[in-house]
CSV table of C-alpha atoms and ligand atoms in Angstrom, one decimal:
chain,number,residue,atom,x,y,z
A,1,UNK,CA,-26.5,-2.8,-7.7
A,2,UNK,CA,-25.2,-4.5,-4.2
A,3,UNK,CA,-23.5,-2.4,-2.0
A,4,UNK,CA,-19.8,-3.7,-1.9
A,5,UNK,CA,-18.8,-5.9,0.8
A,6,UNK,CA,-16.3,-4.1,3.0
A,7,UNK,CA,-13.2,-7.2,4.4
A,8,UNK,CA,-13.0,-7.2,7.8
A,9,UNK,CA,-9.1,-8.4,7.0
A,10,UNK,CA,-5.8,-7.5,5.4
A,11,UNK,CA,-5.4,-10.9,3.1
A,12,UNK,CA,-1.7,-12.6,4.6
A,13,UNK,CA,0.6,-15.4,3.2
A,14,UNK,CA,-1.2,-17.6,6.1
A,15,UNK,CA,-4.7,-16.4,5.2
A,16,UNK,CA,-4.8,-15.4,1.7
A,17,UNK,CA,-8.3,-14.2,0.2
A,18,UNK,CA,-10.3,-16.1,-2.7
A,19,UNK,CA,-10.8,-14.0,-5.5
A,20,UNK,CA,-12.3,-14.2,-9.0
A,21,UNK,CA,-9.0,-16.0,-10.2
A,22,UNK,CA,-8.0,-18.2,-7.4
A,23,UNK,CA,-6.1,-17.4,-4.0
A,24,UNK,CA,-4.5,-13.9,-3.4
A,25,UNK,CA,-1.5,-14.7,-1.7
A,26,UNK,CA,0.3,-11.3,0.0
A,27,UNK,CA,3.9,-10.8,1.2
A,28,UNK,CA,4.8,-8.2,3.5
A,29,UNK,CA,8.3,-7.3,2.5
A,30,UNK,CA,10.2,-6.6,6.0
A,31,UNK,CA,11.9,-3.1,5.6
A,32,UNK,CA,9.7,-2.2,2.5
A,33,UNK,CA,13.0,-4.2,0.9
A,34,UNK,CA,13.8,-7.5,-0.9
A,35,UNK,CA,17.6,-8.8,-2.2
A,36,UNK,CA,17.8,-9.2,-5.3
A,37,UNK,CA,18.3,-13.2,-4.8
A,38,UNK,CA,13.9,-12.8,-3.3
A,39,UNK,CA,13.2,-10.8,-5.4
A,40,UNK,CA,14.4,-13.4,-8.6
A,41,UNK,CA,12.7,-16.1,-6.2
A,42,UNK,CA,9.5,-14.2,-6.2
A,43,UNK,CA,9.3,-13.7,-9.8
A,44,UNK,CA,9.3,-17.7,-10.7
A,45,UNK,CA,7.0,-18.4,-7.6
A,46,UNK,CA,4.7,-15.6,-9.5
A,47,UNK,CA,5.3,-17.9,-12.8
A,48,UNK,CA,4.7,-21.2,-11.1
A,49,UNK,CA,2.0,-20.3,-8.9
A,50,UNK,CA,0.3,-17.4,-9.7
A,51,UNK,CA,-0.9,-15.9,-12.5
A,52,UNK,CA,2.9,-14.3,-13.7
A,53,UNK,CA,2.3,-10.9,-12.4
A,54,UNK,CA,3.0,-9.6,-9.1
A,55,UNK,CA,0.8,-6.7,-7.7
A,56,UNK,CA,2.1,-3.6,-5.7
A,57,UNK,CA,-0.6,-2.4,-3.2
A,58,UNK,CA,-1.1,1.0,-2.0
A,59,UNK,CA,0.1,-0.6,1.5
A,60,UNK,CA,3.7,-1.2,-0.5
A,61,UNK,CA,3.2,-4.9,-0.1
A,62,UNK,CA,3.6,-7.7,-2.6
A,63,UNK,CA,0.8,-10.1,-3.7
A,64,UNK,CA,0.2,-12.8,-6.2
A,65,UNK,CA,-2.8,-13.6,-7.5
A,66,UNK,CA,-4.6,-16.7,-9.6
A,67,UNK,CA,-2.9,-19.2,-7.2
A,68,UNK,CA,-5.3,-22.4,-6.6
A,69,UNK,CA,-6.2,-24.0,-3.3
A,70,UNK,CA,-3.5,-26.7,-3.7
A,71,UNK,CA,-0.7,-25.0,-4.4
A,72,UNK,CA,-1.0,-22.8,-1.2
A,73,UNK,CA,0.5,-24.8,1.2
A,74,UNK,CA,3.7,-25.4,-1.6
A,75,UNK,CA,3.7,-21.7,-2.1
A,76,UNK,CA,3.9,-21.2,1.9
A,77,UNK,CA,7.4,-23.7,1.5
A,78,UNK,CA,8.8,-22.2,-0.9
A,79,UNK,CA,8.3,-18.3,0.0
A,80,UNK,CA,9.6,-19.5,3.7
A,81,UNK,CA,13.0,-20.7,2.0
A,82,UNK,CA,13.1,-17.4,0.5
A,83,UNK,CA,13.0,-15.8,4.0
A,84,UNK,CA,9.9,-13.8,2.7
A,85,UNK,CA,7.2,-15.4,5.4
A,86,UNK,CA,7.0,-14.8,9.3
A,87,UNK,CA,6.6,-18.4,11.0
A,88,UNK,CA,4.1,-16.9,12.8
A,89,UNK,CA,0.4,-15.8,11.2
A,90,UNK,CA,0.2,-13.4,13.9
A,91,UNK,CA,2.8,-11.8,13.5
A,92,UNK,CA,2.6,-11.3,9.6
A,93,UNK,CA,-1.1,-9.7,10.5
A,94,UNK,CA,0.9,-7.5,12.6
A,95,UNK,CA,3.4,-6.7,10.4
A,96,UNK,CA,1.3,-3.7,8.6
A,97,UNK,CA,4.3,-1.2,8.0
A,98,UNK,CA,4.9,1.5,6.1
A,99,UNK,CA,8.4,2.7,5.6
A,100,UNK,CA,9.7,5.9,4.0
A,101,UNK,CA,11.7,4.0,1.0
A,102,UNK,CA,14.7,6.6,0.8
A,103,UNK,CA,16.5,5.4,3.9
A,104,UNK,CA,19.8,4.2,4.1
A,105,UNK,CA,21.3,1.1,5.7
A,106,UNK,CA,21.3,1.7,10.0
A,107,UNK,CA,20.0,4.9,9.8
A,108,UNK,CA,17.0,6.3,11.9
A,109,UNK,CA,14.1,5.0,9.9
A,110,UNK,CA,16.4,1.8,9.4
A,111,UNK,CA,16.5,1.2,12.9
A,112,UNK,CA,13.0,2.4,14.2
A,113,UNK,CA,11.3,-0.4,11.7
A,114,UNK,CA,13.6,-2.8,12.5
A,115,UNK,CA,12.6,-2.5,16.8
A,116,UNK,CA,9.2,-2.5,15.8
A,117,UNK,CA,9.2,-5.2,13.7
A,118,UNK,CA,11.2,-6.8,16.8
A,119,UNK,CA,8.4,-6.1,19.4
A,120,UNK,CA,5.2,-6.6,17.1
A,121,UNK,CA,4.8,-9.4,20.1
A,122,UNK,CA,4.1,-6.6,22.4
A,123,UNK,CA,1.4,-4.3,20.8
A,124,UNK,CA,-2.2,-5.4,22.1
A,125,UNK,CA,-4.7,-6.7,19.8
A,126,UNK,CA,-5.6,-4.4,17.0
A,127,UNK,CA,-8.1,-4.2,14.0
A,128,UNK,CA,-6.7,-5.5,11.3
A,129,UNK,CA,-5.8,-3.1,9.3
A,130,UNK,CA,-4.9,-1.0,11.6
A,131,UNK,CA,-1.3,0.5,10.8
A,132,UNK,CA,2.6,2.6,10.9
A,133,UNK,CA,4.5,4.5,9.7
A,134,UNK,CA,7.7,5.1,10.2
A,135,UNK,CA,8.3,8.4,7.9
A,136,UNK,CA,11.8,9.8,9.8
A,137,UNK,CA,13.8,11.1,6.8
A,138,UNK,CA,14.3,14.6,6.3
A,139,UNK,CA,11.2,15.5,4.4
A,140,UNK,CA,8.0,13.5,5.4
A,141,UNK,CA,6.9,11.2,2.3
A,142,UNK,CA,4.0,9.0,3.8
A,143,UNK,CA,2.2,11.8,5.4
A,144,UNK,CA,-1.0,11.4,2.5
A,145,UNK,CA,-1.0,7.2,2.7
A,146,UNK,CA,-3.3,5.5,5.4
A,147,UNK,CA,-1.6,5.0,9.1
A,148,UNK,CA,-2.6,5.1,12.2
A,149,UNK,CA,0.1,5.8,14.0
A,150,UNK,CA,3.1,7.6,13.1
A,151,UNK,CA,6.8,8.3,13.8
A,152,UNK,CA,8.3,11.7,12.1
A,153,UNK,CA,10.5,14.1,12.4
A,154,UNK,CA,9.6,17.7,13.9
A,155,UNK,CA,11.6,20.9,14.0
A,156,UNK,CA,12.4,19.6,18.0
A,157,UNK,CA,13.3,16.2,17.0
A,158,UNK,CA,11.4,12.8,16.8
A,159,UNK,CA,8.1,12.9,17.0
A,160,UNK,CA,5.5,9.9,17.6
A,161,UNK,CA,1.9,11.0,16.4
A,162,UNK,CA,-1.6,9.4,16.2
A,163,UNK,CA,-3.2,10.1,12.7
A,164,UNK,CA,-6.3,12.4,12.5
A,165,UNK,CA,-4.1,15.0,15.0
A,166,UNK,CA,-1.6,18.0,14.3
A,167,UNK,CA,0.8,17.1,16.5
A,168,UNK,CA,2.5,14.5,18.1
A,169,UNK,CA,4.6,14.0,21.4
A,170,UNK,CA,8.8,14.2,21.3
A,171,UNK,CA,10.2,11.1,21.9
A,172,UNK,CA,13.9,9.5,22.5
A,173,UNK,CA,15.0,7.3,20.0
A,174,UNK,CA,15.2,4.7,22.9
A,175,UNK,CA,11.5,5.4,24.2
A,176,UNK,CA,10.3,5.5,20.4
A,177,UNK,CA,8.6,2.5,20.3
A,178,UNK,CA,7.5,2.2,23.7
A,179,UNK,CA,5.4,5.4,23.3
A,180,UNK,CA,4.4,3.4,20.3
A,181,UNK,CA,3.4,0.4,21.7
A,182,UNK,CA,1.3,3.0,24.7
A,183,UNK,CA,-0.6,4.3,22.1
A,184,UNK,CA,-1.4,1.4,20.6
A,185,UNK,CA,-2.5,0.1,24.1
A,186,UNK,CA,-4.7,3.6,24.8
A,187,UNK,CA,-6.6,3.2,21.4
A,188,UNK,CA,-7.3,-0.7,21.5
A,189,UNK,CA,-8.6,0.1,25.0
A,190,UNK,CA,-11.0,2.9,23.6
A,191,UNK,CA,-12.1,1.9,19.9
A,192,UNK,CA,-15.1,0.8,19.1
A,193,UNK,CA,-17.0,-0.9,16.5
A,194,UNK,CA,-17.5,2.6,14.8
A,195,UNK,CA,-13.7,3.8,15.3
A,196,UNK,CA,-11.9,1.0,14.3
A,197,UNK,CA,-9.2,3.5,13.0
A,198,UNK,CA,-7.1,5.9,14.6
A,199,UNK,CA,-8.6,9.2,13.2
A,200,UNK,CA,-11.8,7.8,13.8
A,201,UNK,CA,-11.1,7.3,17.3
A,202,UNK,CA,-10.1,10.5,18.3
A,203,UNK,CA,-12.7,12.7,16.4
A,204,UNK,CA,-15.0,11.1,18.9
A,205,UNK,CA,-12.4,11.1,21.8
A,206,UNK,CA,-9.9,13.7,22.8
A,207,UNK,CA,-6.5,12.2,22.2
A,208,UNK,CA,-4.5,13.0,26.4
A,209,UNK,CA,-2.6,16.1,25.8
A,210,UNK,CA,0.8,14.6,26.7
A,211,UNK,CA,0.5,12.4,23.1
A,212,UNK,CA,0.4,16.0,21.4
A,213,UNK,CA,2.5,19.3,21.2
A,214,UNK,CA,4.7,19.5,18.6
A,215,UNK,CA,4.2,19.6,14.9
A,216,UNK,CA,5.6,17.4,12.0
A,217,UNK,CA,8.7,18.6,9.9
A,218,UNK,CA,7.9,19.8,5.9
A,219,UNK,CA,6.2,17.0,3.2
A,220,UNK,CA,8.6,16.2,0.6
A,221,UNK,CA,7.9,16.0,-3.2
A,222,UNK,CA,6.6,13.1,-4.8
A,223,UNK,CA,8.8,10.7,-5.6
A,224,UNK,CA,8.4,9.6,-9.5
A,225,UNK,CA,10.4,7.2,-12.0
A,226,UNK,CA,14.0,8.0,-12.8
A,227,UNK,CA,17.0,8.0,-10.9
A,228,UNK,CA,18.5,8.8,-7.1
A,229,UNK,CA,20.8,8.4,-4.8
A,230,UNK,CA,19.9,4.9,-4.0
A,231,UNK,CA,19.5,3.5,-7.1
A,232,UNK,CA,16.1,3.6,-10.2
A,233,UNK,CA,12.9,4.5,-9.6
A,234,UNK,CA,10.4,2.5,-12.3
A,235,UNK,CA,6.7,2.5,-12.3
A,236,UNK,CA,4.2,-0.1,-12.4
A,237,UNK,CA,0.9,0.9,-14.2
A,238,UNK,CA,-2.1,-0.1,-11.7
A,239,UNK,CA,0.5,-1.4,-9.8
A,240,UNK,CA,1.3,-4.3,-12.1
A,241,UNK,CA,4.8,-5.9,-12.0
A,242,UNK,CA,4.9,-8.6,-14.7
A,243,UNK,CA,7.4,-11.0,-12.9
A,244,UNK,CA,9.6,-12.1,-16.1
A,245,UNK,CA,10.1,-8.1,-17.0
A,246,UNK,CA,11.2,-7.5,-13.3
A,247,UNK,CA,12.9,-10.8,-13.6
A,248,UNK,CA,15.2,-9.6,-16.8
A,249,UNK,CA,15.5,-6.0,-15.2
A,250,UNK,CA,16.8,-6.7,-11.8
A,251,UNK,CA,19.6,-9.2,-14.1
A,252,UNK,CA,20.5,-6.5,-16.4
A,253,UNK,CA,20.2,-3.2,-14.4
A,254,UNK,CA,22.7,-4.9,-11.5
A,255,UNK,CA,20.3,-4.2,-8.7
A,256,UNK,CA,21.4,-5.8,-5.3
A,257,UNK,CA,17.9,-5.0,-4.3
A,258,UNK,CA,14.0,-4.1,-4.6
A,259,UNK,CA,12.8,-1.6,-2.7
A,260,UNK,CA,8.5,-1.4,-2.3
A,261,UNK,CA,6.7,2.0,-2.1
A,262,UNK,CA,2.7,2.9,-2.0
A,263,UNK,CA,2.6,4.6,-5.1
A,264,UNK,CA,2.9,2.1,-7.8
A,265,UNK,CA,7.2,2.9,-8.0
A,266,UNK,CA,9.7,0.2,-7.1
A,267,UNK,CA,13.0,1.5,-6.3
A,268,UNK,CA,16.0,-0.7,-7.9
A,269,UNK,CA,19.0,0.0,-5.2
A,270,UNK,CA,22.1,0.3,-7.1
A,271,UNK,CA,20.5,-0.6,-10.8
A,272,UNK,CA,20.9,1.3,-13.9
A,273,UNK,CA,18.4,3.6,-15.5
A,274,UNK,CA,17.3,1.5,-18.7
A,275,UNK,CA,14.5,1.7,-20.9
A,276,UNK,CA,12.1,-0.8,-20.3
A,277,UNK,CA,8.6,-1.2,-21.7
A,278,UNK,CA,7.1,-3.1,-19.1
A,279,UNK,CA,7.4,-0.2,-16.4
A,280,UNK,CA,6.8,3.6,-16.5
A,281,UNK,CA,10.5,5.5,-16.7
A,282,UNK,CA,8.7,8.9,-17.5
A,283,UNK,CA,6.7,10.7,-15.0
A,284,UNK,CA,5.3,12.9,-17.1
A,285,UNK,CA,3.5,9.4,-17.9
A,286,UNK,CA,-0.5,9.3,-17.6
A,287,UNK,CA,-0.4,6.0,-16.3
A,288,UNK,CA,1.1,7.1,-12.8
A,289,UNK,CA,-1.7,9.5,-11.7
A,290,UNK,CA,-4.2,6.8,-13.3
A,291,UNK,CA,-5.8,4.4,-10.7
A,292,UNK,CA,-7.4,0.9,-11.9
A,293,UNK,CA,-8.6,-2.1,-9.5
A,294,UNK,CA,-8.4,-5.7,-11.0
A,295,UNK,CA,-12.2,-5.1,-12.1
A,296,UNK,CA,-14.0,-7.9,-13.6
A,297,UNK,CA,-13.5,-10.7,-14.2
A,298,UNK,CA,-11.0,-11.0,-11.5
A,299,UNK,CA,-12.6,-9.4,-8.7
A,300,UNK,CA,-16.1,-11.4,-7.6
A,301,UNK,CA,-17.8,-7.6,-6.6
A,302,UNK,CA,-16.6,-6.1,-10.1
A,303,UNK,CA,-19.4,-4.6,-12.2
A,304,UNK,CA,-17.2,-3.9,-15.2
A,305,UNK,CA,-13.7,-4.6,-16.5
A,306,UNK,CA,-11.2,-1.8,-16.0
A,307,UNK,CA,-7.7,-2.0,-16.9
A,308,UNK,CA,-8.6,-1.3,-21.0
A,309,UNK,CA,-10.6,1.7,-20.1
A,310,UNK,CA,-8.1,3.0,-17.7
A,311,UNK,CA,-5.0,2.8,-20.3
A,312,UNK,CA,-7.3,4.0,-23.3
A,313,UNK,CA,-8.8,7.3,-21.3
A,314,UNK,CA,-5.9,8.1,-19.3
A,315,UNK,CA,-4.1,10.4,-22.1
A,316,UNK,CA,-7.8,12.1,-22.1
A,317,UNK,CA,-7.9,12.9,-18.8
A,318,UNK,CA,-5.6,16.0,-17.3
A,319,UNK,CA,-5.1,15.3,-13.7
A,320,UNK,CA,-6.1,12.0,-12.0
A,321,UNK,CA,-8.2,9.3,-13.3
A,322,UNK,CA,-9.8,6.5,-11.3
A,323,UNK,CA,-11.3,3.4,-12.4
A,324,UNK,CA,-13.3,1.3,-10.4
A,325,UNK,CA,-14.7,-1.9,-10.6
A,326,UNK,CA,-17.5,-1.2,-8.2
A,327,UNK,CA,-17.9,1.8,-5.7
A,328,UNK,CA,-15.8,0.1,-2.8
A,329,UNK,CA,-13.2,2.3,-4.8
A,330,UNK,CA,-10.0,-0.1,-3.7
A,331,UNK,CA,-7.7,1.6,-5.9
A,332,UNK,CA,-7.5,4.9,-4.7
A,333,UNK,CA,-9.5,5.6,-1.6
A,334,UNK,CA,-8.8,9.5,-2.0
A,335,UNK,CA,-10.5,11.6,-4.8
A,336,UNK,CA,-9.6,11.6,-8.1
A,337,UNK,CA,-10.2,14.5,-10.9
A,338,UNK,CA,-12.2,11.9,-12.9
A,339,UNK,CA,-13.6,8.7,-11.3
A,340,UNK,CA,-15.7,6.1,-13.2
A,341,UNK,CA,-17.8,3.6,-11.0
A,342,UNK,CA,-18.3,-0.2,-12.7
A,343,UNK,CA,-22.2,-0.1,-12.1
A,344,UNK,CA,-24.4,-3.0,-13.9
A,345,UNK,CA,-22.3,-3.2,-16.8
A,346,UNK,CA,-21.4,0.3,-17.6
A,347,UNK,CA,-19.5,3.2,-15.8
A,348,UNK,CA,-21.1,5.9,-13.7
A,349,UNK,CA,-19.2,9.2,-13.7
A,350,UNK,CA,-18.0,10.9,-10.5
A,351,UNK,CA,-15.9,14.6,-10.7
A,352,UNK,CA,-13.6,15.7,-8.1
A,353,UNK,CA,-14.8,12.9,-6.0
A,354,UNK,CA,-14.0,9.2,-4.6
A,355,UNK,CA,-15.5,5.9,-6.0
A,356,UNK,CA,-18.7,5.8,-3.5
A,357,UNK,CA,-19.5,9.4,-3.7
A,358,UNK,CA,-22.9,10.7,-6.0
A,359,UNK,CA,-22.2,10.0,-9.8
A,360,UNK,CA,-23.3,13.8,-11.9
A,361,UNK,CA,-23.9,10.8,-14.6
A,362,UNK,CA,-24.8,6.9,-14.9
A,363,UNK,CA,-24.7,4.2,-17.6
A,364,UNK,CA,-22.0,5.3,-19.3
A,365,UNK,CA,-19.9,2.7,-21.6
A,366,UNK,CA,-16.4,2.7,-22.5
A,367,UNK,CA,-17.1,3.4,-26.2
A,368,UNK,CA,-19.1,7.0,-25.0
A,369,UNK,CA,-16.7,7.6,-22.1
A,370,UNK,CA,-14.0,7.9,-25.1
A,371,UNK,CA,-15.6,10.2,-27.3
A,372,UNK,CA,-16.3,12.6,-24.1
A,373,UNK,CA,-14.5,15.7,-23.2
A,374,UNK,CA,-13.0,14.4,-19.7
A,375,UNK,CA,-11.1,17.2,-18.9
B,1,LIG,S1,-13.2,-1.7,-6.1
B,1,LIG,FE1,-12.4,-3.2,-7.6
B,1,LIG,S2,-11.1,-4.6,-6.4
B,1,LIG,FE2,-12.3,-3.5,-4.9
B,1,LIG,S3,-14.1,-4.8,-4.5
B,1,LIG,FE3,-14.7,-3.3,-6.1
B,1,LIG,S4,-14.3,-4.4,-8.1
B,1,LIG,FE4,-13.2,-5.5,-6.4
């Protein structure tokens, strides 16, 4: 087996990457938010361009996939009359943002995002996937996906705070993202090839006291399908959106609005709670603690095809299931209960462990996986 070939890059709009089906083409929503009217856009670009699904990344961005060569530079057009594409490639790259989805219009986490998206001109030059969070609501929500640097909320007050540390340093509203853009400056003058991530960085550098001191607020409960304040929660198995489904469901629940989050949920602002088989509306559902990559034949590293096994073992499996195409382990870089490995054709086993960790078993196939006792 090769070892998996780790990107260097965050595929863009501007840059997308070649895949197994043609271009993956990614769009950053700004605010973790599209209207409805982009959202509808984005659905027939999906149908004209890309393969007719759009995927939602662990990074809560957007991404269509199976577009060829040609059609990028009409793509580009058409996503730029839907507002949906920064004029400047540097800027998109920059634009790595994750957003705690349960904010209201103008408030805190509202306006926090929207000054940093304002001033992405002034951080310093930054690996590329190098990212923020801005997780201010009551309860932090983004506190287990991958950031670097963070803005919460502590028992004092606002709180900025480099990943891989307890505790960050209070800051004004006002000075918020200055100390941001600071910090951003202390690591990219410190990183180095080996700590090209914040957590990285300061396991093998002390972080200066004055960034630290004060501890984040309480985590918050999982968010899952079904309804809230804001609107509908629905899921999308492996992160799957088939665009005419989202299409029909943005029409008929009366959304004004999609809202993005990292865990495979969209949030329909405003829309009605309907049934709809395209998307999970139970969270008792397997399918939303089961993890699947595009696997072969989409992906050029796959080993093995994953989606089928993934849907047929995930009522077999209590707890959560990861299926990987190869042991780069995109999916889900955490551990999962269960994680199978594509390997040469077949699936090696890994318990309580992540996709590149020591399988207990190899060479297993889909057909013996099924008649296994997983749990
Ligand atoms: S984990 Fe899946 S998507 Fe990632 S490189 Fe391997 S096969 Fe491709």
């Amino acid at each position: 087996m090769t070892a998996p070939v780790v990107q260097g890059w965050c595929p863009g709009a501007h840059r997308p990457m070649m895949s197994g089906d043609g271009l993956v083409v990614r769009v950053r929503p700004r605010l973790a938010r599209l209207e409805a009217e982009q959202a509808l856009g984005l659905c027939k670009l999906a149908e004209r361009f890309g393969n007719g699904t759009i995927d939602l990344t662990n990074r809560a961005n957007l991404q269509l996939r199976g577009v060829a060569e040609d059609d990028h530079q009409p793509l580009l057009t058409e996503l730029a009359s839907l507002n949906l594409l920064d004029a400047e490639p540097g800027i998109e790259v920059r634009r790595n943002i994750l957003v705690s989805p349960l904010y209201q219009a103008g408030d805190l986490t509202a306006r926090l995002t929207q000054e940093l998206i304002d001033r992405l001109g002034d951080l310093p030059a930054l690996p590329a996937k190098f990212g923020f969070a801005i997780d201010t609501g009551p309860a932090r929500l983004l506190s287990a996906d991958s950031a670097d640097i963070r803005l919460e909320t502590s028992h004092d007050g606002l709180i900025l705070r480099a990943d891989g540390v307890e505790t960050g340093c209070l800051v004004s509203e006002a000075e918020a993202i200055d100390h941001l853009i600071a910090l951003a400056r202390w690591f990219s003058e410190n990183f180095t090839p080996e700590t090209r991530r914040m957590a990285r960085l300061v396991a093998a550098q002390d972080l200066p006291q004055d960034w630290q001191g004060h501890a984040p607020g309480p985590v918050g409960s999982a968010l899952e399908p079904g309804g809230c304040d804001l609107g509908t929660f629905y899921g999308a198995a492996f992160g799957q959106l088939p665009a005419r489904a989202l299409a029909e469901l943005i029409e008929t629940s009366g959304a004004a609005a999609l809202r993005v989050t990292p865990w495979r949920l969209i949030l329909l602002e405003g829309g009605a709670a309907l049934s709809a088989d395209a998307f999970v509306t139970d969270g008792t559902d397997p399918l939303m603690t089961t993890d699947a990559c595009p696997g072969a034949p989409l992906c050029p590293q796959a080993q093995i095809a994953t989606r089928d096994t993934a849907r047929a073992l995930a009522p077999r499996v209590s707890g959560g299931l990861h299926v990987s195409g190869c042991a780069k382990g995109c999916a889900r870089m955490g551990p999962a209960d269960v994680t199978l490995v594509g390997c040469n054709g077949r699936f090696d086993l890994v318990k309580h462990g992540r996709a590149g960790d020591e399988p207990c078993q190899r060479g297993l196939t889909p057909e013996t996986l099924m008649s296994m006792d997983l749990t």
